[in-house]
PDB file of C-alpha atoms in Angstrom:
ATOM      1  CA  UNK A 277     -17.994  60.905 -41.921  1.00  0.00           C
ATOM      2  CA  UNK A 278     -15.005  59.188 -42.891  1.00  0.00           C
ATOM      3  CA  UNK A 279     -14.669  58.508 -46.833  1.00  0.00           C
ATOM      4  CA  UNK A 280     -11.877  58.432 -49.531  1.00  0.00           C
ATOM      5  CA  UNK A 281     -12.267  59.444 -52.732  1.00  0.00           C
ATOM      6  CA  UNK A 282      -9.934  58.450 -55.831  1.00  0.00           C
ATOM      7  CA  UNK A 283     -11.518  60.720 -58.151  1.00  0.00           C
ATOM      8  CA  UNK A 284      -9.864  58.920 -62.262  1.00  0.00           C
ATOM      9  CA  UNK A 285     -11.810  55.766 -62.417  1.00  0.00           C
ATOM     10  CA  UNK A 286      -8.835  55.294 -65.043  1.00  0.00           C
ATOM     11  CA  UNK A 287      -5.108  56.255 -65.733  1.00  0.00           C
ATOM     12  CA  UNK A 288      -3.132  55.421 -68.182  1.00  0.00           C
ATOM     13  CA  UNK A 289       0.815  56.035 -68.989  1.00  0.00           C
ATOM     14  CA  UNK A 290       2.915  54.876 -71.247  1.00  0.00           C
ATOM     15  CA  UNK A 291       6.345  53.046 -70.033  1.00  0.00           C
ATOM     16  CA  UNK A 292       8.889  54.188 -68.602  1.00  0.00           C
ATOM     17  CA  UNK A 293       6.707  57.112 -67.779  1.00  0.00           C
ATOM     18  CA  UNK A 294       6.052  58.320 -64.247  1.00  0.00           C
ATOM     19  CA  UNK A 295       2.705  57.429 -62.545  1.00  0.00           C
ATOM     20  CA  UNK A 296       0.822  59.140 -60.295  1.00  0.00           C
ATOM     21  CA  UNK A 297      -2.405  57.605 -58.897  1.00  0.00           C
ATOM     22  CA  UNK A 298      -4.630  60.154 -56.648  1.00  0.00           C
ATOM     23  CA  UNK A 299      -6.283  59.464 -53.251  1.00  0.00           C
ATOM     24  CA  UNK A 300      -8.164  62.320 -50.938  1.00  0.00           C
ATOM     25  CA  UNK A 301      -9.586  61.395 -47.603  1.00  0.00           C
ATOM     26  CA  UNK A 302     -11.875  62.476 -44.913  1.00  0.00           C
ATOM     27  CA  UNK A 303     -11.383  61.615 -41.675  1.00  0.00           C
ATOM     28  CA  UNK A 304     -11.461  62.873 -38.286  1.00  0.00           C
ATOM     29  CA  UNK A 305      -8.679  62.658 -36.396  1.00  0.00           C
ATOM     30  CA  UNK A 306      -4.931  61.458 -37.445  1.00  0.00           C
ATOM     31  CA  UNK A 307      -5.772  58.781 -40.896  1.00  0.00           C
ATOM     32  CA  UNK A 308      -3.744  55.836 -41.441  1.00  0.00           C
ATOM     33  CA  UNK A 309      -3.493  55.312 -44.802  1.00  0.00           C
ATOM     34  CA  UNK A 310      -2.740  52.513 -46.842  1.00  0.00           C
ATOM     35  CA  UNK A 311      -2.560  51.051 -50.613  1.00  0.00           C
ATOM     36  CA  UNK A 312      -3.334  47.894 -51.891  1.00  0.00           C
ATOM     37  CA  UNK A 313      -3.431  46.713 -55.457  1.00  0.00           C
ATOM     38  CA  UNK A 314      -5.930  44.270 -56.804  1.00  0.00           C
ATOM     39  CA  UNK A 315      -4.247  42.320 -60.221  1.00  0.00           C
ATOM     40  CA  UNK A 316      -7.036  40.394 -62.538  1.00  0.00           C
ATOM     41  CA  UNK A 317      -9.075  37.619 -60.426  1.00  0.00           C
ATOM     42  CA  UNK A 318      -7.072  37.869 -57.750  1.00  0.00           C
ATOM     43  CA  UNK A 319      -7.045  39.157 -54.259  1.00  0.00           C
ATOM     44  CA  UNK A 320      -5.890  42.262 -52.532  1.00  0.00           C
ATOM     45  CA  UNK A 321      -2.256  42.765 -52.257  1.00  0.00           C
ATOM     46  CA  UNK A 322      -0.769  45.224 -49.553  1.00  0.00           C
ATOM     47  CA  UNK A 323       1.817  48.199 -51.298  1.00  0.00           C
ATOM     48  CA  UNK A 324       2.219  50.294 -48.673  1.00  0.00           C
ATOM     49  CA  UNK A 325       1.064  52.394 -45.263  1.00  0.00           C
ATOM     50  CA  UNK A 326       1.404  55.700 -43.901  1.00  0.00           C
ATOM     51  CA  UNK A 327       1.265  55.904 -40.396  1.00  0.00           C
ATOM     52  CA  UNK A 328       3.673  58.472 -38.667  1.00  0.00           C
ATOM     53  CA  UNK A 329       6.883  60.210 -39.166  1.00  0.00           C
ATOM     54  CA  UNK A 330       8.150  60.564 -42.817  1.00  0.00           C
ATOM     55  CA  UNK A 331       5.537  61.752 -44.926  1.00  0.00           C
ATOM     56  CA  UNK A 332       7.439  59.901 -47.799  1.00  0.00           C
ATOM     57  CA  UNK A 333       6.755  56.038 -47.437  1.00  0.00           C
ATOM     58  CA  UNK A 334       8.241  53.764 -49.865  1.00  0.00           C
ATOM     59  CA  UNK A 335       6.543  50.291 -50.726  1.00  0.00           C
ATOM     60  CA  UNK A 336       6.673  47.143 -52.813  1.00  0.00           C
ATOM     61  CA  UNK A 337       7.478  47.010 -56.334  1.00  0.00           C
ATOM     62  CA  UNK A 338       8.997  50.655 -56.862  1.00  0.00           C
ATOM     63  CA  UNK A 339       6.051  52.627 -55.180  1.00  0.00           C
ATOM     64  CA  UNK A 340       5.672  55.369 -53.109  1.00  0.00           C
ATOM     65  CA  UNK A 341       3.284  57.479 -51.995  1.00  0.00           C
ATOM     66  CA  UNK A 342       3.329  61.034 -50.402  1.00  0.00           C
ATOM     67  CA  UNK A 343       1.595  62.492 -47.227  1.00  0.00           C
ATOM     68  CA  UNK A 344       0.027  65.853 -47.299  1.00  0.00           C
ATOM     69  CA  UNK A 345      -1.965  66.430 -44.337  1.00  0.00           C
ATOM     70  CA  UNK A 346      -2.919  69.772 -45.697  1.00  0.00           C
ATOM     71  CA  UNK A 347      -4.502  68.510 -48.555  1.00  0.00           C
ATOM     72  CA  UNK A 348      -5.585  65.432 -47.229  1.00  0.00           C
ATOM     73  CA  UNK A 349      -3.936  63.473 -49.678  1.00  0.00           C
ATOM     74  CA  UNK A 350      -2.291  60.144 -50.057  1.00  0.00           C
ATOM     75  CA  UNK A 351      -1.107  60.002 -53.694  1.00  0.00           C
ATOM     76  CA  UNK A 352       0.618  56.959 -54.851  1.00  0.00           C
ATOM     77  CA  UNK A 353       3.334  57.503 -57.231  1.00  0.00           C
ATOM     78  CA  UNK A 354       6.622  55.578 -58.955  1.00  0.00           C
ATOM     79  CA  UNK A 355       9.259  57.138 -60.999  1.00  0.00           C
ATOM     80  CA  UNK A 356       9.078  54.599 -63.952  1.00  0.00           C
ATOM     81  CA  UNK A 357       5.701  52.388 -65.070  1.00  0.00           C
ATOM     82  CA  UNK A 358       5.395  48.613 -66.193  1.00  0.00           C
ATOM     83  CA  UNK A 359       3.113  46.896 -68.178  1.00  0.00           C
ATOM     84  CA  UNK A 360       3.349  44.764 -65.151  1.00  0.00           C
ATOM     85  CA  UNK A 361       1.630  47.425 -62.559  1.00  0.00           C
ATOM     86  CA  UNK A 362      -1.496  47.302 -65.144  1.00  0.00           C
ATOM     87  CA  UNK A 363      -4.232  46.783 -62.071  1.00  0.00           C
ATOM     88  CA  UNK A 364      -6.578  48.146 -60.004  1.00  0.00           C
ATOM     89  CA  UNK A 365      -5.606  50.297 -57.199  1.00  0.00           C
ATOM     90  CA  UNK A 366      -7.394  50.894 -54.304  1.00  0.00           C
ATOM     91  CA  UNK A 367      -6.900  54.024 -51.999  1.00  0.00           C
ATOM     92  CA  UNK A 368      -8.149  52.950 -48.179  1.00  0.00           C
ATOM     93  CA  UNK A 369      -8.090  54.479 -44.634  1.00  0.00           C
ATOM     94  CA  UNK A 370      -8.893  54.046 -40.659  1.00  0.00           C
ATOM     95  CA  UNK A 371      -8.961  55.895 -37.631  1.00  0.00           C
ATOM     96  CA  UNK A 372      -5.237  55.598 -36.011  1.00  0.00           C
ATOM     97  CA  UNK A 373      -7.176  55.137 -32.628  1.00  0.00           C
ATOM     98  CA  UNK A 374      -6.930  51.776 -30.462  1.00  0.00           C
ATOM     99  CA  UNK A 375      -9.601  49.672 -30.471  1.00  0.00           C
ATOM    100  CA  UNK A 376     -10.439  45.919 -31.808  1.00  0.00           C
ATOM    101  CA  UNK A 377     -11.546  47.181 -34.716  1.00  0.00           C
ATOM    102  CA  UNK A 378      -9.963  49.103 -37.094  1.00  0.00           C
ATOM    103  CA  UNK A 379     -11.676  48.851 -40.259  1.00  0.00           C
ATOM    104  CA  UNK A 380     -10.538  50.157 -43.691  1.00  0.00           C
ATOM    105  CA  UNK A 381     -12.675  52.000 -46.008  1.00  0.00           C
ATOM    106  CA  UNK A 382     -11.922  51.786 -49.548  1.00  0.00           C
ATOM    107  CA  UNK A 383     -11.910  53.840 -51.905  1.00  0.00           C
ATOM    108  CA  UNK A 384     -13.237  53.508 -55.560  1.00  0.00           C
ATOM    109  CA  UNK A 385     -10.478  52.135 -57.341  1.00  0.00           C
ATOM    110  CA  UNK A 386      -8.413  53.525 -59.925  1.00  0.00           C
ATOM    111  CA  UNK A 387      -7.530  51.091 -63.049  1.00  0.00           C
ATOM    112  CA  UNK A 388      -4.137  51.855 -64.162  1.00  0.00           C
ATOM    113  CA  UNK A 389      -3.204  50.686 -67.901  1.00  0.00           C
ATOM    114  CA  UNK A 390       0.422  50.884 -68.954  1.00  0.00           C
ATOM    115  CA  UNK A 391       1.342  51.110 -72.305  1.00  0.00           C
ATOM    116  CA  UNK A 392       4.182  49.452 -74.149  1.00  0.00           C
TER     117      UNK A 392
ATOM    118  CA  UNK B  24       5.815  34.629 -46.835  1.00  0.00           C
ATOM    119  CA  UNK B  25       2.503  33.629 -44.609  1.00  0.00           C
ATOM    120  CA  UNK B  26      -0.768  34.199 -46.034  1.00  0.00           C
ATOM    121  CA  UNK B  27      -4.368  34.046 -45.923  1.00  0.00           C
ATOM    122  CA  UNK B  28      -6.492  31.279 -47.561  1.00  0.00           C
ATOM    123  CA  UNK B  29      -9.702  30.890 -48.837  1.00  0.00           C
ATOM    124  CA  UNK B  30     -12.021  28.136 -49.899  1.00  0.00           C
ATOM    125  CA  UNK B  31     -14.014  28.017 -52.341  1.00  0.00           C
ATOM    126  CA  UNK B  32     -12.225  29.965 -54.956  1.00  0.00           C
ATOM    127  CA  UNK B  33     -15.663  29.921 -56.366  1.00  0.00           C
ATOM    128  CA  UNK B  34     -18.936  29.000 -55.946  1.00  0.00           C
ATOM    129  CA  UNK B  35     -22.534  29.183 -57.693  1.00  0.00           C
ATOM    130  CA  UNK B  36     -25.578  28.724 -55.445  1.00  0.00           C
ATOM    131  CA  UNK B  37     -29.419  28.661 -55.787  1.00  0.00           C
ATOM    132  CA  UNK B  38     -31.149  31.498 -54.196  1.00  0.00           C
ATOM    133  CA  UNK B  39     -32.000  30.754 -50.929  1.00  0.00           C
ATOM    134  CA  UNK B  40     -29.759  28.342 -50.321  1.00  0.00           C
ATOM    135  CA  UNK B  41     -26.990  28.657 -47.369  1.00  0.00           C
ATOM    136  CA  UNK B  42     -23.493  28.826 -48.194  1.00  0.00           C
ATOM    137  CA  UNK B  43     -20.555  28.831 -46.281  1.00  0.00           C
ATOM    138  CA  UNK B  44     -17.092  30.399 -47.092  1.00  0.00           C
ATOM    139  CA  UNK B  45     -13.711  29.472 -45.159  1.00  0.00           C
ATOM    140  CA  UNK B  46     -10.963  31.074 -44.598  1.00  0.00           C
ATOM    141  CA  UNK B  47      -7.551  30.177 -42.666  1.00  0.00           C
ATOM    142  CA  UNK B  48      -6.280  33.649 -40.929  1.00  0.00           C
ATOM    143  CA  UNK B  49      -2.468  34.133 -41.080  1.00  0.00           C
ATOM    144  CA  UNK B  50      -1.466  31.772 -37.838  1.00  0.00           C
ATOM    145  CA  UNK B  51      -0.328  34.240 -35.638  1.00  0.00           C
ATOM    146  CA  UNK B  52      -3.316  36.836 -36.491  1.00  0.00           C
ATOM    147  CA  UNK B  53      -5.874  37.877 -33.679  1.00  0.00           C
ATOM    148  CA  UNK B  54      -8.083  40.213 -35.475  1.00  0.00           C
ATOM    149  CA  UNK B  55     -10.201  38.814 -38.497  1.00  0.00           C
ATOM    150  CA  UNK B  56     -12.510  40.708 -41.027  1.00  0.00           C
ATOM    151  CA  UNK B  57     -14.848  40.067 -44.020  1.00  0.00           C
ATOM    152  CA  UNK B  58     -15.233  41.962 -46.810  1.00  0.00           C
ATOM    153  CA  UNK B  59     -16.830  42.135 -50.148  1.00  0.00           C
ATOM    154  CA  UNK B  60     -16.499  43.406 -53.491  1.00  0.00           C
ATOM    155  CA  UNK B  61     -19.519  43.625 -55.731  1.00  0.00           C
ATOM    156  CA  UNK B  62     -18.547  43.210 -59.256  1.00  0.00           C
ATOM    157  CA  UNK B  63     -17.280  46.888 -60.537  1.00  0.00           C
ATOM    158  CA  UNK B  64     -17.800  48.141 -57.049  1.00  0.00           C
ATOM    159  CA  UNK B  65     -15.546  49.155 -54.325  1.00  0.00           C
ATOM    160  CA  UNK B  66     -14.882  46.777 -51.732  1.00  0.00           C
ATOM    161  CA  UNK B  67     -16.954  47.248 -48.922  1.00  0.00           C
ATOM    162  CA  UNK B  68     -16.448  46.640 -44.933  1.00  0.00           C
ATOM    163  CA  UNK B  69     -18.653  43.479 -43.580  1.00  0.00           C
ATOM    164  CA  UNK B  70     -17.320  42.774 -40.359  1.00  0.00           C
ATOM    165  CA  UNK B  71     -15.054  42.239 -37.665  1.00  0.00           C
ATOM    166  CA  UNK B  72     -14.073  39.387 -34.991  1.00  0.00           C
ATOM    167  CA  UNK B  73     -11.506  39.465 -32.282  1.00  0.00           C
ATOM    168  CA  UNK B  74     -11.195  37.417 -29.122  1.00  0.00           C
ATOM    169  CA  UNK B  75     -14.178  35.538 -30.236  1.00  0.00           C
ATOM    170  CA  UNK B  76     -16.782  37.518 -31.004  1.00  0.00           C
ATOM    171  CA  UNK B  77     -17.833  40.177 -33.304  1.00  0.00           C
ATOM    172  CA  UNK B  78     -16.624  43.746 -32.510  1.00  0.00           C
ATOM    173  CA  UNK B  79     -17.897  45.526 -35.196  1.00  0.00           C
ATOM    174  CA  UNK B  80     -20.306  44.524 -38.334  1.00  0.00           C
ATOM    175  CA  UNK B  81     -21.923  46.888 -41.328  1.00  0.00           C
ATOM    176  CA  UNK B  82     -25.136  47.515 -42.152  1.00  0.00           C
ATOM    177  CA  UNK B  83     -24.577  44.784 -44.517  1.00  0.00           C
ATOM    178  CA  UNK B  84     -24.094  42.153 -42.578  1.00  0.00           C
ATOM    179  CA  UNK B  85     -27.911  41.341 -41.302  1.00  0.00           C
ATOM    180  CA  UNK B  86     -29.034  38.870 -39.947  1.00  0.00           C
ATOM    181  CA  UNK B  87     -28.928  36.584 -42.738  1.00  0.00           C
ATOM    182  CA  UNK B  88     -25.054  36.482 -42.294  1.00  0.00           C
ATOM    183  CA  UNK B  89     -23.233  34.813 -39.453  1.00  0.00           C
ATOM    184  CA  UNK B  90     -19.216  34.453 -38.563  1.00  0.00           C
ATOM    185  CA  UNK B  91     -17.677  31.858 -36.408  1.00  0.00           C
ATOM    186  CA  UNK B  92     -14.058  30.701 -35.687  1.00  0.00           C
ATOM    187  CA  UNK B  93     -14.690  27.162 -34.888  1.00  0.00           C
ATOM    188  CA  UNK B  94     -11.461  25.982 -34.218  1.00  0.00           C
ATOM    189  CA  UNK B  95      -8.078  27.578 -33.459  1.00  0.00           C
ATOM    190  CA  UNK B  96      -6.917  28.292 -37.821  1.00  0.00           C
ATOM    191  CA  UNK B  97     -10.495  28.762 -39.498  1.00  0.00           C
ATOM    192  CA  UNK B  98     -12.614  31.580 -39.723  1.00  0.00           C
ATOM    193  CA  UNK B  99     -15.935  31.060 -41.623  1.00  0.00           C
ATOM    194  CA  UNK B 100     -19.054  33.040 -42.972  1.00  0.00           C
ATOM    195  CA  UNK B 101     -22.279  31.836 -43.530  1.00  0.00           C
ATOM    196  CA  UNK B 102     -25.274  33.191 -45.066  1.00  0.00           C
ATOM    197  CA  UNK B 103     -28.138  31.451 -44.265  1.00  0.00           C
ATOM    198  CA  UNK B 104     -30.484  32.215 -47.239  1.00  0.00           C
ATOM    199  CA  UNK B 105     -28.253  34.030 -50.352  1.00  0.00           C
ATOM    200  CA  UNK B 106     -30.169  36.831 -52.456  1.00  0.00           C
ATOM    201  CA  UNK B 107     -29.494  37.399 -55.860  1.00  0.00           C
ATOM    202  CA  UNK B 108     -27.688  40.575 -54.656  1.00  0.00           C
ATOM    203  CA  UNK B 109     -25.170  38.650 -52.547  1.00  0.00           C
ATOM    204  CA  UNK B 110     -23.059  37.895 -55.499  1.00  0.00           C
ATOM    205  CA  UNK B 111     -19.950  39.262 -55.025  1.00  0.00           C
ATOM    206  CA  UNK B 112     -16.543  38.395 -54.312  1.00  0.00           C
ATOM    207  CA  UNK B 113     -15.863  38.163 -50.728  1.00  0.00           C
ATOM    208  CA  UNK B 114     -12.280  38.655 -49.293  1.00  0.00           C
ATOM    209  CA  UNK B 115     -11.130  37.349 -45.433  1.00  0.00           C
ATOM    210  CA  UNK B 116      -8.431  39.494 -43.968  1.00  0.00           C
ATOM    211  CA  UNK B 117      -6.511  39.490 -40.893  1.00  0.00           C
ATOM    212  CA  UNK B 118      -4.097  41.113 -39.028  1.00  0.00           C
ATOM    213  CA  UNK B 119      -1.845  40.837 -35.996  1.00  0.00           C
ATOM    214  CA  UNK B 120      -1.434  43.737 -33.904  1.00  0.00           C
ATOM    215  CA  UNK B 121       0.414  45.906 -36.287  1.00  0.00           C
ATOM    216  CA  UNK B 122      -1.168  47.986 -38.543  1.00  0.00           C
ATOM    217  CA  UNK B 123      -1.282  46.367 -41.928  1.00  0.00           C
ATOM    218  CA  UNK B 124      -4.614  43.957 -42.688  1.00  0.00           C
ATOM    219  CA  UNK B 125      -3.823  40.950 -44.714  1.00  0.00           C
ATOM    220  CA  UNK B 126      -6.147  39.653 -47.141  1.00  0.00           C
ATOM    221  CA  UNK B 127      -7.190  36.302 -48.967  1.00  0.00           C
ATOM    222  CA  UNK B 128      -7.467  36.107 -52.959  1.00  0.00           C
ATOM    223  CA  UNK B 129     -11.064  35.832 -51.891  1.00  0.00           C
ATOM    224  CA  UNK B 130     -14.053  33.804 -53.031  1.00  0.00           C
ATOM    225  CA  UNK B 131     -16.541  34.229 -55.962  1.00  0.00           C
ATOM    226  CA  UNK B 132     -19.991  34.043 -54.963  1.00  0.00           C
ATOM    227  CA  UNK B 133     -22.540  33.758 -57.645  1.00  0.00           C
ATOM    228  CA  UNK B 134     -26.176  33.343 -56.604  1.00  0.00           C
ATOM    229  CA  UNK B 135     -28.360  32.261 -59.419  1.00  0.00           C
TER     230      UNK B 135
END
Protein backbone atom coordinates (compact mmCIF):
# COMPACT_ATOMS: atom_id res chain seq x y z
CA UNK A 1 0.00 0.00 0.00
CA UNK A 2 1.21 3.30 -0.70
CA UNK A 3 1.78 5.59 2.54
CA UNK A 4 4.28 8.30 3.77
CA UNK A 5 5.31 8.66 6.97
CA UNK A 6 6.94 11.95 8.58
CA UNK A 7 7.77 10.38 11.72
CA UNK A 8 8.58 14.28 14.36
CA UNK A 9 5.11 15.56 14.72
CA UNK A 10 7.47 18.62 15.73
CA UNK A 11 10.93 20.27 14.97
CA UNK A 12 12.29 22.97 16.18
CA UNK A 13 15.71 25.04 15.37
CA UNK A 14 16.90 27.97 16.29
CA UNK A 15 17.92 30.70 13.44
CA UNK A 16 20.23 30.69 11.33
CA UNK A 17 20.43 27.03 12.05
CA UNK A 18 20.06 24.34 9.40
CA UNK A 19 16.72 22.44 9.11
CA UNK A 20 16.05 19.23 8.21
CA UNK A 21 12.43 17.98 8.02
CA UNK A 22 12.06 13.98 7.42
CA UNK A 23 9.74 12.17 4.95
CA UNK A 24 9.82 8.11 4.21
CA UNK A 25 7.52 6.63 1.65
CA UNK A 26 6.05 3.47 0.41
CA UNK A 27 5.19 3.04 -2.83
CA UNK A 28 5.30 0.70 -5.58
CA UNK A 29 6.79 1.62 -8.46
CA UNK A 30 8.91 4.99 -9.31
CA UNK A 31 7.21 7.88 -6.39
CA UNK A 32 6.83 11.36 -7.30
CA UNK A 33 7.33 13.26 -4.51
CA UNK A 34 6.42 16.54 -3.52
CA UNK A 35 6.33 19.25 -0.52
CA UNK A 36 3.93 21.64 0.36
CA UNK A 37 3.78 23.90 3.35
CA UNK A 38 0.62 24.84 5.13
CA UNK A 39 1.22 28.59 7.11
CA UNK A 40 -1.61 29.39 9.97
CA UNK A 41 -5.34 29.41 8.42
CA UNK A 42 -4.26 29.24 5.26
CA UNK A 43 -4.08 26.89 2.38
CA UNK A 44 -1.53 24.57 0.94
CA UNK A 45 1.38 26.10 -0.72
CA UNK A 46 3.54 24.03 -3.29
CA UNK A 47 7.73 24.02 -2.26
CA UNK A 48 8.89 21.65 -4.37
CA UNK A 49 8.77 18.09 -6.53
CA UNK A 50 10.94 15.32 -7.27
CA UNK A 51 10.28 13.66 -10.30
CA UNK A 52 13.38 12.42 -12.36
CA UNK A 53 16.95 13.14 -12.92
CA UNK A 54 18.82 15.08 -10.13
CA UNK A 55 18.14 13.64 -6.95
CA UNK A 56 18.86 17.21 -5.53
CA UNK A 57 15.73 19.49 -6.28
CA UNK A 58 15.77 22.95 -5.16
CA UNK A 59 12.41 24.89 -4.34
CA UNK A 60 10.83 28.10 -3.12
CA UNK A 61 12.02 30.08 -0.35
CA UNK A 62 15.64 28.50 0.17
CA UNK A 63 14.49 24.75 0.27
CA UNK A 64 15.63 21.70 -0.91
CA UNK A 65 15.08 18.39 -0.51
CA UNK A 66 17.16 15.19 -1.29
CA UNK A 67 16.24 11.87 -3.12
CA UNK A 68 17.35 8.59 -1.78
CA UNK A 69 15.71 5.86 -3.48
CA UNK A 70 17.51 3.47 -1.25
CA UNK A 71 16.10 4.68 1.72
CA UNK A 72 13.01 5.76 0.41
CA UNK A 73 13.39 9.10 1.54
CA UNK A 74 12.44 12.58 0.57
CA UNK A 75 13.92 14.83 3.29
CA UNK A 76 13.38 18.47 3.04
CA UNK A 77 16.17 20.55 4.13
CA UNK A 78 17.61 24.47 3.94
CA UNK A 79 20.95 25.64 4.95
CA UNK A 80 19.72 28.59 7.18
CA UNK A 81 16.04 28.78 9.17
CA UNK A 82 13.54 31.81 9.59
CA UNK A 83 11.14 32.61 11.99
CA UNK A 84 9.30 33.04 8.80
CA UNK A 85 9.31 29.10 7.70
CA UNK A 86 7.49 28.52 11.28
CA UNK A 87 4.56 26.12 9.58
CA UNK A 88 3.36 22.99 8.97
CA UNK A 89 4.93 20.81 6.47
CA UNK A 90 3.46 18.20 4.75
CA UNK A 91 5.44 15.26 3.08
CA UNK A 92 3.07 13.78 0.00
CA UNK A 93 3.42 11.25 -2.90
CA UNK A 94 1.77 9.49 -6.18
CA UNK A 95 2.35 6.87 -8.51
CA UNK A 96 4.52 8.48 -11.55
CA UNK A 97 2.14 6.36 -13.84
CA UNK A 98 -0.34 8.04 -16.50
CA UNK A 99 -3.66 8.09 -15.78
CA UNK A 100 -6.49 10.90 -14.94
CA UNK A 101 -5.87 10.56 -11.65
CA UNK A 102 -2.99 11.02 -9.84
CA UNK A 103 -3.76 11.55 -6.35
CA UNK A 104 -1.40 12.64 -3.53
CA UNK A 105 -1.26 11.08 -0.23
CA UNK A 106 -0.15 13.10 2.56
CA UNK A 107 1.68 12.58 5.04
CA UNK A 108 1.23 13.59 8.78
CA UNK A 109 2.66 16.84 8.97
CA UNK A 110 5.59 18.04 10.67
CA UNK A 111 5.23 21.57 12.63
CA UNK A 112 8.40 23.35 12.35
CA UNK A 113 9.04 26.25 15.07
CA UNK A 114 12.00 28.55 14.54
CA UNK A 115 13.48 30.27 17.18
CA UNK A 116 14.79 33.80 17.34
CA UNK B 1 0.73 34.24 -10.42
CA UNK B 2 -2.76 32.22 -11.21
CA UNK B 3 -4.46 30.58 -8.48
CA UNK B 4 -7.19 28.65 -7.11
CA UNK B 5 -10.23 30.15 -5.29
CA UNK B 6 -12.55 29.18 -2.89
CA UNK B 7 -15.84 30.33 -1.49
CA UNK B 8 -16.87 30.32 1.49
CA UNK B 9 -13.77 30.97 3.44
CA UNK B 10 -16.00 29.68 6.11
CA UNK B 11 -19.06 28.36 6.93
CA UNK B 12 -21.19 26.95 10.01
CA UNK B 13 -24.14 24.68 9.19
CA UNK B 14 -26.88 22.74 11.08
CA UNK B 15 -26.57 19.07 10.91
CA UNK B 16 -28.32 17.80 8.22
CA UNK B 17 -28.42 20.54 6.29
CA UNK B 18 -26.80 20.63 2.57
CA UNK B 19 -24.00 22.78 1.89
CA UNK B 20 -22.26 23.62 -1.04
CA UNK B 21 -18.56 24.73 -1.46
CA UNK B 22 -17.11 26.48 -4.76
CA UNK B 23 -14.18 26.61 -6.10
CA UNK B 24 -12.69 28.36 -9.41
CA UNK B 25 -9.82 25.83 -10.83
CA UNK B 26 -6.71 27.65 -12.19
CA UNK B 27 -8.20 28.59 -15.94
CA UNK B 28 -6.18 26.53 -17.91
CA UNK B 29 -6.44 23.34 -15.42
CA UNK B 30 -8.16 20.02 -16.67
CA UNK B 31 -7.85 17.84 -13.72
CA UNK B 32 -9.70 18.92 -10.41
CA UNK B 33 -9.61 17.31 -6.84
CA UNK B 34 -11.13 17.71 -3.33
CA UNK B 35 -9.60 17.27 -0.33
CA UNK B 36 -9.98 17.63 3.34
CA UNK B 37 -8.23 18.26 6.42
CA UNK B 38 -9.83 17.35 9.71
CA UNK B 39 -8.70 19.63 12.36
CA UNK B 40 -5.09 18.19 13.66
CA UNK B 41 -5.33 15.57 11.01
CA UNK B 42 -3.57 14.96 7.83
CA UNK B 43 -5.18 15.99 4.81
CA UNK B 44 -6.92 13.35 3.25
CA UNK B 45 -7.75 12.43 -0.62
CA UNK B 46 -11.70 12.95 -1.50
CA UNK B 47 -11.85 12.87 -5.05
CA UNK B 48 -11.10 13.41 -8.49
CA UNK B 49 -12.81 14.92 -11.81
CA UNK B 50 -11.45 15.18 -15.28
CA UNK B 51 -13.20 15.54 -18.60
CA UNK B 52 -16.38 15.71 -16.72
CA UNK B 53 -16.80 13.14 -14.58
CA UNK B 54 -15.34 11.58 -11.60
CA UNK B 55 -12.25 9.34 -12.15
CA UNK B 56 -11.46 8.44 -8.90
CA UNK B 57 -13.24 9.12 -5.29
CA UNK B 58 -12.25 7.74 -1.51
CA UNK B 59 -13.99 5.85 0.68
CA UNK B 60 -14.93 9.11 2.04
CA UNK B 61 -16.71 10.49 -0.38
CA UNK B 62 -20.26 8.44 -0.08
CA UNK B 63 -22.97 9.05 -1.28
CA UNK B 64 -23.86 11.91 0.74
CA UNK B 65 -21.22 13.95 -1.29
CA UNK B 66 -21.57 15.00 -4.89
CA UNK B 67 -19.09 17.12 -7.41
CA UNK B 68 -20.13 18.97 -10.46
CA UNK B 69 -18.42 21.51 -12.82
CA UNK B 70 -21.39 23.40 -13.93
CA UNK B 71 -19.97 25.77 -16.08
CA UNK B 72 -16.62 26.17 -17.87
CA UNK B 73 -14.45 28.09 -14.34
CA UNK B 74 -16.38 26.46 -11.27
CA UNK B 75 -16.00 23.33 -9.66
CA UNK B 76 -18.37 22.65 -6.69
CA UNK B 77 -19.04 20.04 -3.82
CA UNK B 78 -22.05 19.36 -2.21
CA UNK B 79 -23.01 17.35 0.66
CA UNK B 80 -26.39 16.70 0.81
CA UNK B 81 -26.99 16.07 4.57
CA UNK B 82 -23.56 17.26 6.76
CA UNK B 83 -22.67 15.03 9.95
CA UNK B 84 -21.13 16.39 12.81
CA UNK B 85 -17.96 14.60 11.57
CA UNK B 86 -17.83 16.52 8.29
CA UNK B 87 -16.23 19.45 9.90
CA UNK B 88 -13.17 19.98 8.44
CA UNK B 89 -11.43 22.20 6.23
CA UNK B 90 -11.80 21.28 2.71
CA UNK B 91 -9.17 22.31 0.04
CA UNK B 92 -9.97 22.32 -4.12
CA UNK B 93 -6.89 21.65 -6.15
CA UNK B 94 -6.12 21.46 -9.68
CA UNK B 95 -3.67 20.85 -12.04
CA UNK B 96 -2.83 21.05 -15.73
CA UNK B 97 -1.02 18.32 -17.22
CA UNK B 98 2.22 18.75 -15.46
CA UNK B 99 2.91 17.29 -12.41
CA UNK B 100 2.42 19.79 -9.65
CA UNK B 101 -1.43 20.00 -8.04
CA UNK B 102 -2.45 23.45 -7.12
CA UNK B 103 -4.51 24.10 -4.24
CA UNK B 104 -7.12 26.70 -2.81
CA UNK B 105 -6.66 28.33 0.83
CA UNK B 106 -9.65 26.10 1.32
CA UNK B 107 -12.93 26.38 3.20
CA UNK B 108 -13.86 25.90 6.92
CA UNK B 109 -16.67 23.72 7.43
CA UNK B 110 -18.17 23.61 10.82
CA UNK B 111 -21.28 21.47 11.33
CA UNK B 112 -23.01 22.21 14.54
Amino acid sequence: AQSVAQPEDQVNVAEGNPLTVKCTYSVSGNPYLFWYVQYPNRGLQFLLKYITGDNLVKGSYGFEAEFNKSQTSFHLKKPSALVSDSALYFCAVRFAYGGATNKLIFGTGTLLAVQP
Amino acid sequence: EPEVTQTPSHQVTQMGQEVILRCVPISNHLYFYWYRQILGQKVEFLVSFYNNEISEKSEIFDDQFSVERPDGSNFTLKIRSTKLEDSAMYFCASKRTTDTIYFGEGSWLTVV
